[in-house]
PDB file of C-alpha atoms in Angstrom:
ATOM      1  CA  MET D   1     -33.421  -5.013  21.722  1.00 98.00           C
ATOM      2  CA  ARG D   2     -32.967  -1.731  19.837  1.00 98.00           C
ATOM      3  CA  VAL D   3     -30.435  -1.665  16.997  1.00 98.00           C
ATOM      4  CA  VAL D   4     -29.353   1.821  15.939  1.00 98.00           C
ATOM      5  CA  HIS D   5     -26.806   3.146  13.467  1.00 98.00           C
ATOM      6  CA  THR D   6     -26.490   6.883  14.124  1.00 98.00           C
ATOM      7  CA  VAL D   7     -25.757   8.990  17.184  1.00 97.00           C
ATOM      8  CA  PRO D   8     -29.184  10.730  17.176  1.00 97.00           C
ATOM      9  CA  GLU D   9     -30.875   7.297  17.073  1.00 98.00           C
ATOM     10  CA  LEU D  10     -28.657   6.157  19.922  1.00 98.00           C
ATOM     11  CA  ARG D  11     -29.574   9.125  22.087  1.00 96.00           C
ATOM     12  CA  GLN D  12     -33.269   8.409  21.519  1.00 97.00           C
ATOM     13  CA  ALA D  13     -32.834   4.723  22.375  1.00 98.00           C
ATOM     14  CA  LEU D  14     -31.125   5.349  25.731  1.00 97.00           C
ATOM     15  CA  ALA D  15     -33.628   6.178  28.441  1.00 92.00           C
ATOM     16  CA  ARG D  16     -30.949   6.066  31.167  1.00 95.00           C
ATOM     17  CA  PRO D  17     -27.156   5.744  31.421  1.00 98.00           C
ATOM     18  CA  PRO D  18     -26.197   2.228  30.339  1.00 98.00           C
ATOM     19  CA  VAL D  19     -23.372  -0.110  31.195  1.00 98.00           C
ATOM     20  CA  LEU D  20     -21.431  -0.195  27.926  1.00 98.00           C
ATOM     21  CA  VAL D  21     -19.489  -3.039  26.300  1.00 98.00           C
ATOM     22  CA  PRO D  22     -17.437  -1.624  23.398  1.00 98.00           C
ATOM     23  CA  THR D  23     -16.599  -4.253  20.747  1.00 98.00           C
ATOM     24  CA  MET D  24     -15.423  -4.552  17.170  1.00 96.00           C
ATOM     25  CA  GLY D  25     -17.882  -7.372  16.506  1.00 96.00           C
ATOM     26  CA  ALA D  26     -17.128 -11.001  15.573  1.00 93.00           C
ATOM     27  CA  LEU D  27     -18.512 -11.785  19.012  1.00 96.00           C
ATOM     28  CA  HIS D  28     -17.457 -14.942  20.842  1.00 94.00           C
ATOM     29  CA  ALA D  29     -17.791 -16.342  24.358  1.00 94.00           C
ATOM     30  CA  GLY D  30     -15.283 -13.808  25.668  1.00 95.00           C
ATOM     31  CA  HIS D  31     -17.490 -10.921  24.560  1.00 97.00           C
ATOM     32  CA  LEU D  32     -20.556 -12.644  26.002  1.00 97.00           C
ATOM     33  CA  ALA D  33     -18.761 -12.843  29.354  1.00 97.00           C
ATOM     34  CA  LEU D  34     -18.246  -9.066  29.174  1.00 98.00           C
ATOM     35  CA  ILE D  35     -21.964  -8.645  28.477  1.00 98.00           C
ATOM     36  CA  ASP D  36     -22.783 -10.869  31.464  1.00 98.00           C
ATOM     37  CA  ARG D  37     -20.508  -8.721  33.623  1.00 98.00           C
ATOM     38  CA  ALA D  38     -22.268  -5.613  32.334  1.00 98.00           C
ATOM     39  CA  ARG D  39     -25.659  -7.084  33.211  1.00 98.00           C
ATOM     40  CA  ALA D  40     -24.448  -7.871  36.720  1.00 98.00           C
ATOM     41  CA  ALA D  41     -23.321  -4.255  37.101  1.00 98.00           C
ATOM     42  CA  ALA D  42     -26.492  -2.785  35.590  1.00 98.00           C
ATOM     43  CA  GLY D  43     -28.912  -5.015  37.499  1.00 97.00           C
ATOM     44  CA  PRO D  44     -32.012  -6.672  36.033  1.00 94.00           C
ATOM     45  CA  GLU D  45     -33.754  -3.338  35.451  1.00 95.00           C
ATOM     46  CA  GLY D  46     -30.699  -1.478  34.171  1.00 97.00           C
ATOM     47  CA  CYS D  47     -29.609  -0.905  30.587  1.00 98.00           C
ATOM     48  CA  VAL D  48     -26.823  -2.900  28.893  1.00 98.00           C
ATOM     49  CA  ALA D  49     -25.514  -1.454  25.626  1.00 98.00           C
ATOM     50  CA  VAL D  50     -23.042  -2.866  23.114  1.00 98.00           C
ATOM     51  CA  SER D  51     -21.196  -1.022  20.369  1.00 98.00           C
ATOM     52  CA  ILE D  52     -20.112  -2.932  17.264  1.00 98.00           C
ATOM     53  CA  PHE D  53     -17.647  -0.920  15.211  1.00 98.00           C
ATOM     54  CA  VAL D  54     -14.448  -1.971  13.439  1.00 97.00           C
ATOM     55  CA  ASN D  55     -12.486   1.169  14.182  1.00 97.00           C
ATOM     56  CA  PRO D  56     -10.288   1.961  11.161  1.00 96.00           C
ATOM     57  CA  ILE D  57      -8.011   4.458  12.886  1.00 96.00           C
ATOM     58  CA  GLN D  58      -6.596   1.917  15.363  1.00 96.00           C
ATOM     59  CA  PHE D  59      -5.219  -0.420  12.684  1.00 92.00           C
ATOM     60  CA  ASP D  60      -1.582   0.109  11.785  1.00 84.00           C
ATOM     61  CA  ARG D  61      -1.744  -2.413   8.921  1.00 83.00           C
ATOM     62  CA  ALA D  62      -4.314  -2.053   6.144  1.00 87.00           C
ATOM     63  CA  ALA D  63      -4.291  -5.817   5.566  1.00 85.00           C
ATOM     64  CA  ASP D  64      -5.307  -6.468   9.177  1.00 86.00           C
ATOM     65  CA  LEU D  65      -8.223  -4.043   8.873  1.00 90.00           C
ATOM     66  CA  GLU D  66      -9.338  -5.683   5.639  1.00 90.00           C
ATOM     67  CA  ALA D  67      -9.098  -9.191   7.120  1.00 86.00           C
ATOM     68  CA  TYR D  68     -10.887  -8.383  10.383  1.00 88.00           C
ATOM     69  CA  PRO D  69     -14.057 -10.536  10.498  1.00 88.00           C
ATOM     70  CA  ARG D  70     -17.391  -8.768  10.133  1.00 93.00           C
ATOM     71  CA  THR D  71     -20.365 -10.862  11.239  1.00 94.00           C
ATOM     72  CA  LEU D  72     -23.038  -8.318  12.153  1.00 97.00           C
ATOM     73  CA  GLU D  73     -26.136 -10.513  11.784  1.00 97.00           C
ATOM     74  CA  SER D  74     -24.622 -13.258  13.929  1.00 97.00           C
ATOM     75  CA  ASP D  75     -23.433 -10.657  16.439  1.00 98.00           C
ATOM     76  CA  LEU D  76     -26.942  -9.219  16.744  1.00 98.00           C
ATOM     77  CA  GLU D  77     -28.383 -12.683  17.368  1.00 98.00           C
ATOM     78  CA  LYS D  78     -25.865 -13.259  20.152  1.00 98.00           C
ATOM     79  CA  CYS D  79     -26.582  -9.866  21.709  1.00 98.00           C
ATOM     80  CA  ARG D  80     -30.316 -10.525  21.617  1.00 98.00           C
ATOM     81  CA  ALA D  81     -29.860 -13.928  23.260  1.00 98.00           C
ATOM     82  CA  ALA D  82     -27.623 -12.361  25.926  1.00 98.00           C
ATOM     83  CA  GLY D  83     -30.285  -9.815  26.891  1.00 98.00           C
ATOM     84  CA  VAL D  84     -28.623  -6.687  25.497  1.00 98.00           C
ATOM     85  CA  ASP D  85     -30.949  -3.681  25.440  1.00 98.00           C
ATOM     86  CA  VAL D  86     -29.300  -1.441  22.827  1.00 98.00           C
ATOM     87  CA  VAL D  87     -26.769  -2.157  20.066  1.00 98.00           C
ATOM     88  CA  PHE D  88     -25.007   0.692  18.277  1.00 98.00           C
ATOM     89  CA  ALA D  89     -23.577  -0.443  14.931  1.00 98.00           C
ATOM     90  CA  PRO D  90     -22.466   2.679  13.054  1.00 98.00           C
ATOM     91  CA  ALA D  91     -20.788   2.993   9.693  1.00 97.00           C
ATOM     92  CA  ALA D  92     -17.404   4.722   9.616  1.00 96.00           C
ATOM     93  CA  ASP D  93     -18.896   7.936   8.228  1.00 95.00           C
ATOM     94  CA  ALA D  94     -21.280   8.075  11.206  1.00 96.00           C
ATOM     95  CA  MET D  95     -18.281   8.043  13.562  1.00 97.00           C
ATOM     96  CA  TYR D  96     -15.745  10.254  11.789  1.00 97.00           C
ATOM     97  CA  PHE D  97     -16.051  13.427   9.767  1.00 96.00           C
ATOM     98  CA  PRO D  98     -14.048  13.284   6.523  1.00 95.00           C
ATOM     99  CA  ASP D  99     -11.980  16.287   7.653  1.00 97.00           C
ATOM    100  CA  ARG D 100     -11.540  15.196  11.286  1.00 96.00           C
ATOM    101  CA  SER D 101      -8.484  16.796  12.868  1.00 97.00           C
ATOM    102  CA  VAL D 102      -8.599  15.947  16.589  1.00 97.00           C
ATOM    103  CA  THR D 103      -7.073  12.788  18.084  1.00 97.00           C
ATOM    104  CA  VAL D 104      -6.607  11.687  21.703  1.00 97.00           C
ATOM    105  CA  LEU D 105      -2.915  10.993  22.392  1.00 96.00           C
ATOM    106  CA  GLU D 106      -1.404   9.056  25.303  1.00 96.00           C
ATOM    107  CA  HIS D 107       2.292   9.635  25.939  1.00 94.00           C
ATOM    108  CA  SER D 108       3.424   7.150  28.597  1.00 95.00           C
ATOM    109  CA  LEU D 109       1.593   3.832  28.959  1.00 96.00           C
ATOM    110  CA  SER D 110       1.416   3.342  25.196  1.00 95.00           C
ATOM    111  CA  LYS D 111       5.187   3.365  24.656  1.00 93.00           C
ATOM    112  CA  THR D 112       5.739  -0.300  25.616  1.00 94.00           C
ATOM    113  CA  LEU D 113       4.190  -3.674  24.701  1.00 96.00           C
ATOM    114  CA  CYS D 114       1.736  -3.382  21.771  1.00 95.00           C
ATOM    115  CA  GLY D 115       2.251   0.373  21.570  1.00 95.00           C
ATOM    116  CA  ALA D 116       5.955  -0.024  20.789  1.00 93.00           C
ATOM    117  CA  THR D 117       5.318  -2.104  17.684  1.00 87.00           C
ATOM    118  CA  ARG D 118       1.961  -0.643  16.571  1.00 89.00           C
ATOM    119  CA  PRO D 119       2.466   3.106  16.115  1.00 88.00           C
ATOM    120  CA  GLY D 120      -0.743   5.093  16.415  1.00 92.00           C
ATOM    121  CA  HIS D 121      -2.787   2.112  17.576  1.00 94.00           C
ATOM    122  CA  PHE D 122      -3.629   3.430  21.023  1.00 97.00           C
ATOM    123  CA  ASP D 123      -4.259   6.940  19.711  1.00 97.00           C
ATOM    124  CA  GLY D 124      -7.008   5.353  17.641  1.00 97.00           C
ATOM    125  CA  VAL D 125      -8.275   3.334  20.613  1.00 98.00           C
ATOM    126  CA  CYS D 126      -8.392   6.354  22.921  1.00 98.00           C
ATOM    127  CA  THR D 127     -10.112   8.479  20.295  1.00 98.00           C
ATOM    128  CA  VAL D 128     -12.882   5.993  19.535  1.00 98.00           C
ATOM    129  CA  VAL D 129     -13.448   5.046  23.185  1.00 98.00           C
ATOM    130  CA  LEU D 130     -13.730   8.676  24.244  1.00 98.00           C
ATOM    131  CA  LYS D 131     -16.209   9.252  21.407  1.00 98.00           C
ATOM    132  CA  LEU D 132     -18.243   6.251  22.556  1.00 98.00           C
ATOM    133  CA  PHE D 133     -18.232   7.575  26.122  1.00 98.00           C
ATOM    134  CA  HIS D 134     -19.608  10.897  24.876  1.00 98.00           C
ATOM    135  CA  GLN D 135     -22.168   9.198  22.649  1.00 98.00           C
ATOM    136  CA  PHE D 136     -23.484   6.689  25.208  1.00 98.00           C
ATOM    137  CA  ARG D 137     -22.845   8.718  28.391  1.00 98.00           C
ATOM    138  CA  PRO D 138     -22.558   5.401  30.254  1.00 98.00           C
ATOM    139  CA  ALA D 139     -22.466   4.908  33.994  1.00 98.00           C
ATOM    140  CA  ALA D 140     -19.821   2.219  33.500  1.00 98.00           C
ATOM    141  CA  ALA D 141     -17.963   0.377  30.742  1.00 98.00           C
ATOM    142  CA  VAL D 142     -16.579  -3.164  30.714  1.00 98.00           C
ATOM    143  CA  PHE D 143     -13.202  -4.127  29.211  1.00 98.00           C
ATOM    144  CA  GLY D 144     -11.377  -7.454  29.198  1.00 97.00           C
ATOM    145  CA  GLU D 145      -8.076  -8.067  30.990  1.00 97.00           C
ATOM    146  CA  LYS D 146      -6.700  -9.915  27.967  1.00 96.00           C
ATOM    147  CA  ASP D 147      -5.991  -6.484  26.465  1.00 96.00           C
ATOM    148  CA  PHE D 148      -4.159  -5.428  29.620  1.00 97.00           C
ATOM    149  CA  GLN D 149      -2.405  -2.438  28.083  1.00 97.00           C
ATOM    150  CA  GLN D 150      -5.638  -1.163  26.556  1.00 97.00           C
ATOM    151  CA  LEU D 151      -7.383  -1.469  29.925  1.00 97.00           C
ATOM    152  CA  ALA D 152      -4.600   0.454  31.682  1.00 97.00           C
ATOM    153  CA  ILE D 153      -4.599   3.205  29.039  1.00 98.00           C
ATOM    154  CA  ILE D 154      -8.363   3.660  29.151  1.00 98.00           C
ATOM    155  CA  ARG D 155      -8.253   3.891  32.931  1.00 97.00           C
ATOM    156  CA  ARG D 156      -5.528   6.547  32.626  1.00 97.00           C
ATOM    157  CA  MET D 157      -7.538   8.480  30.020  1.00 98.00           C
ATOM    158  CA  VAL D 158     -10.627   8.448  32.249  1.00 98.00           C
ATOM    159  CA  ARG D 159      -8.534   9.628  35.190  1.00 98.00           C
ATOM    160  CA  ASP D 160      -6.630  12.348  33.366  1.00 98.00           C
ATOM    161  CA  LEU D 161      -9.601  13.742  31.428  1.00 98.00           C
ATOM    162  CA  ASP D 162     -12.117  13.499  34.301  1.00 98.00           C
ATOM    163  CA  VAL D 163     -14.481  11.278  32.323  1.00 98.00           C
ATOM    164  CA  PRO D 164     -17.372  10.262  34.627  1.00 98.00           C
ATOM    165  CA  VAL D 165     -17.342   6.569  33.718  1.00 98.00           C
ATOM    166  CA  GLU D 166     -16.556   3.604  35.974  1.00 98.00           C
ATOM    167  CA  ILE D 167     -14.175   1.174  34.242  1.00 98.00           C
ATOM    168  CA  ILE D 168     -14.926  -2.468  35.053  1.00 98.00           C
ATOM    169  CA  ALA D 169     -12.278  -5.120  34.304  1.00 97.00           C
ATOM    170  CA  ALA D 170     -13.390  -8.641  33.344  1.00 97.00           C
ATOM    171  CA  PRO D 171     -11.103 -11.713  33.456  1.00 96.00           C
ATOM    172  CA  THR D 172      -9.784 -13.247  30.248  1.00 96.00           C
ATOM    173  CA  VAL D 173     -12.008 -16.003  28.858  1.00 95.00           C
ATOM    174  CA  ARG D 174     -10.135 -18.991  27.459  1.00 96.00           C
ATOM    175  CA  GLU D 175     -10.654 -22.001  25.253  1.00 96.00           C
ATOM    176  CA  PRO D 176     -10.516 -25.393  27.038  1.00 96.00           C
ATOM    177  CA  ASP D 177      -6.830 -25.706  26.054  1.00 97.00           C
ATOM    178  CA  GLY D 178      -5.986 -22.307  27.565  1.00 97.00           C
ATOM    179  CA  LEU D 179      -5.749 -20.149  24.440  1.00 98.00           C
ATOM    180  CA  ALA D 180      -7.207 -16.709  25.098  1.00 97.00           C
ATOM    181  CA  MET D 181     -10.397 -16.220  23.114  1.00 95.00           C
ATOM    182  CA  SER D 182      -9.983 -13.772  20.241  1.00 93.00           C
ATOM    183  CA  SER D 183     -11.808 -12.902  17.052  1.00 89.00           C
ATOM    184  CA  ARG D 184      -8.512 -13.592  15.285  1.00 90.00           C
ATOM    185  CA  ASN D 185      -8.368 -17.252  16.380  1.00 94.00           C
ATOM    186  CA  VAL D 186     -10.633 -18.289  13.487  1.00 91.00           C
ATOM    187  CA  ARG D 187      -7.898 -17.191  11.052  1.00 92.00           C
ATOM    188  CA  LEU D 188      -5.388 -19.718  12.410  1.00 97.00           C
ATOM    189  CA  THR D 189      -4.706 -22.831  10.336  1.00 98.00           C
ATOM    190  CA  PRO D 190      -5.415 -26.152  12.112  1.00 98.00           C
ATOM    191  CA  GLU D 191      -1.673 -26.631  12.664  1.00 98.00           C
ATOM    192  CA  GLN D 192      -1.253 -23.108  14.069  1.00 98.00           C
ATOM    193  CA  ARG D 193      -4.323 -23.513  16.276  1.00 98.00           C
ATOM    194  CA  ALA D 194      -2.912 -26.734  17.733  1.00 98.00           C
ATOM    195  CA  ASP D 195       0.387 -24.970  18.493  1.00 98.00           C
ATOM    196  CA  ALA D 196      -0.986 -21.697  19.913  1.00 98.00           C
ATOM    197  CA  PRO D 197      -1.852 -22.968  23.451  1.00 98.00           C
ATOM    198  CA  ARG D 198       1.892 -22.999  24.148  1.00 98.00           C
ATOM    199  CA  ILE D 199       1.556 -19.244  24.764  1.00 98.00           C
ATOM    200  CA  ARG D 200      -0.611 -19.708  27.845  1.00 98.00           C
ATOM    201  CA  GLN D 201       1.357 -22.743  29.009  1.00 98.00           C
ATOM    202  CA  ALA D 202       4.592 -20.743  28.927  1.00 98.00           C
ATOM    203  CA  LEU D 203       3.094 -17.804  30.822  1.00 97.00           C
ATOM    204  CA  VAL D 204       1.697 -20.067  33.553  1.00 96.00           C
ATOM    205  CA  ALA D 205       5.089 -21.780  33.935  1.00 96.00           C
ATOM    206  CA  ALA D 206       6.752 -18.385  34.417  1.00 95.00           C
ATOM    207  CA  ASP D 207       5.544 -18.150  38.006  1.00 86.00           C
ATOM    208  CA  SER D 208       7.398 -21.346  38.907  1.00 88.00           C
ATOM    209  CA  ILE D 209      10.490 -19.995  37.173  1.00 90.00           C
ATOM    210  CA  ARG D 210      10.193 -16.773  39.190  1.00 85.00           C
ATOM    211  CA  GLN D 211      10.085 -18.704  42.451  1.00 82.00           C
ATOM    212  CA  ALA D 212      13.120 -20.818  41.534  1.00 81.00           C
ATOM    213  CA  GLN D 213      15.158 -18.036  39.882  1.00 74.00           C
ATOM    214  CA  PRO D 214      13.877 -14.680  41.153  1.00 71.00           C
ATOM    215  CA  GLY D 215      15.553 -12.432  38.565  1.00 82.00           C
ATOM    216  CA  PRO D 216      13.499 -11.208  35.591  1.00 92.00           C
ATOM    217  CA  THR D 217      16.178 -12.277  33.097  1.00 92.00           C
ATOM    218  CA  ALA D 218      15.610 -15.979  33.790  1.00 92.00           C
ATOM    219  CA  VAL D 219      11.842 -15.549  33.571  1.00 95.00           C
ATOM    220  CA  LEU D 220      12.044 -13.795  30.211  1.00 96.00           C
ATOM    221  CA  GLU D 221      14.637 -16.120  28.676  1.00 95.00           C
ATOM    222  CA  ARG D 222      12.927 -19.370  29.681  1.00 95.00           C
ATOM    223  CA  THR D 223       9.443 -18.117  28.807  1.00 97.00           C
ATOM    224  CA  ARG D 224      10.635 -16.947  25.398  1.00 98.00           C
ATOM    225  CA  ALA D 225      12.135 -20.370  24.742  1.00 97.00           C
ATOM    226  CA  ALA D 226       8.887 -22.066  25.764  1.00 98.00           C
ATOM    227  CA  ILE D 227       6.725 -19.894  23.476  1.00 98.00           C
ATOM    228  CA  ALA D 228       8.971 -20.120  20.402  1.00 98.00           C
ATOM    229  CA  SER D 229       8.146 -22.696  17.724  1.00 98.00           C
ATOM    230  CA  PRO D 230       8.766 -23.086  13.991  1.00 98.00           C
ATOM    231  CA  LEU D 231       5.184 -21.927  13.414  1.00 98.00           C
ATOM    232  CA  ASN D 232       5.333 -18.583  15.211  1.00 98.00           C
ATOM    233  CA  ARG D 233       7.267 -15.358  15.617  1.00 98.00           C
ATOM    234  CA  ILE D 234       7.391 -13.512  18.947  1.00 98.00           C
ATOM    235  CA  ASP D 235       6.573  -9.839  18.483  1.00 97.00           C
ATOM    236  CA  TYR D 236       7.444  -9.029  22.095  1.00 97.00           C
ATOM    237  CA  LEU D 237       7.720 -10.630  25.518  1.00 97.00           C
ATOM    238  CA  GLU D 238       8.049  -8.091  28.331  1.00 97.00           C
ATOM    239  CA  LEU D 239       7.852  -7.942  32.101  1.00 96.00           C
ATOM    240  CA  VAL D 240       6.316  -4.612  33.117  1.00 96.00           C
ATOM    241  CA  ASP D 241       5.093  -2.805  36.201  1.00 95.00           C
ATOM    242  CA  ALA D 242       1.329  -3.437  36.447  1.00 94.00           C
ATOM    243  CA  GLU D 243       0.559   0.264  36.947  1.00 92.00           C
ATOM    244  CA  THR D 244       3.095   2.180  34.877  1.00 94.00           C
ATOM    245  CA  LEU D 245       3.694  -0.495  32.177  1.00 96.00           C
ATOM    246  CA  GLN D 246       7.385   0.381  32.277  1.00 94.00           C
ATOM    247  CA  PRO D 247       9.961  -2.454  32.296  1.00 94.00           C
ATOM    248  CA  ALA D 248      10.059  -4.062  35.743  1.00 93.00           C
ATOM    249  CA  PRO D 249      13.539  -4.572  37.245  1.00 91.00           C
ATOM    250  CA  GLY D 250      12.205  -7.156  39.683  1.00 88.00           C
ATOM    251  CA  PHE D 251       9.162  -8.374  41.560  1.00 90.00           C
ATOM    252  CA  SER D 252       8.939  -5.962  44.489  1.00 88.00           C
ATOM    253  CA  ARG D 253       5.784  -4.456  42.919  1.00 92.00           C
ATOM    254  CA  PRO D 254       2.912  -6.131  41.055  1.00 93.00           C
ATOM    255  CA  THR D 255       4.139  -7.069  37.598  1.00 95.00           C
ATOM    256  CA  VAL D 256       2.640  -8.329  34.358  1.00 96.00           C
ATOM    257  CA  LEU D 257       4.327 -10.675  31.916  1.00 97.00           C
ATOM    258  CA  ALA D 258       2.833  -9.866  28.515  1.00 98.00           C
ATOM    259  CA  THR D 259       3.424 -11.173  25.020  1.00 98.00           C
ATOM    260  CA  ALA D 260       2.301 -10.828  21.418  1.00 97.00           C
ATOM    261  CA  VAL D 261       2.949 -13.705  19.038  1.00 98.00           C
ATOM    262  CA  PHE D 262       2.460 -13.905  15.273  1.00 97.00           C
ATOM    263  CA  TYR D 263       1.221 -17.060  13.598  1.00 98.00           C
ATOM    264  CA  GLY D 264       1.610 -16.083   9.975  1.00 96.00           C
ATOM    265  CA  ASP D 265      -0.151 -12.708   9.839  1.00 92.00           C
ATOM    266  CA  VAL D 266      -2.390 -13.484  12.842  1.00 94.00           C
ATOM    267  CA  ARG D 267      -1.253 -11.642  15.962  1.00 94.00           C
ATOM    268  CA  LEU D 268      -2.259 -13.117  19.333  1.00 97.00           C
ATOM    269  CA  ILE D 269      -1.780 -11.426  22.725  1.00 97.00           C
ATOM    270  CA  ASP D 270      -1.880 -12.716  26.278  1.00 98.00           C
ATOM    271  CA  ASN D 271      -0.567 -11.835  29.729  1.00 98.00           C
ATOM    272  CA  ILE D 272      -0.306 -13.052  33.301  1.00 97.00           C
ATOM    273  CA  ARG D 273       0.167 -11.271  36.598  1.00 94.00           C
ATOM    274  CA  LEU D 274       3.231 -12.328  38.609  1.00 90.00           C
TER     275      LEU D 274
END
């Protein structure tokens, strides 16, 4: 496995277009599932590449950036064991010029869900992902469905900017109790961690609510009540069209029920298709 830290080193390490898994490190079983999906797409003789970069321009809160776990040596061990061919782990000054003045902006899909409460977040995501696509020149890139809005926005960016990259979606990987795997889970207290599976339980129950009471109001009200606890604060709970991410008036088209929930300063997201 080649580990490189600059773009020129990366270009030298890539003999052919890879299948890319962009990450911010602190790798867990969910990331390893993305790497497995990349290997399946690349084939045994293909190239699987992983980027590890905590992207500062997508954080809307300085405290969240500071607290984000950084476990590079452990991450490299996991990548090596998973059969990754190339890891790109740049410093911030290798990714951004100090006088940078160009940002990728998305004006529609980023206005709801996480985008509504995290101004500038998806501008930072789009900018770094487009840079990674230029740096790696991948044949395909793998993203998890847990970050449903991010996946939809990246697909839109690739479509609108004619980026020659296939976007592969991988299912959300969960803990045995249903909690979506996240690098932030390790920051939960034992009491918060025991309470957090209620998020998934409430989303799964929403489909039964939809069948009994077809209107979206009942689904949202009862799901909100099921998620709420003295230990958490709901950032948002929204029912949106699966393609446009605009509020869904009903269920005549594919819809997504998505939520973000704070436990203290730890923000967890999850979603389910209805």
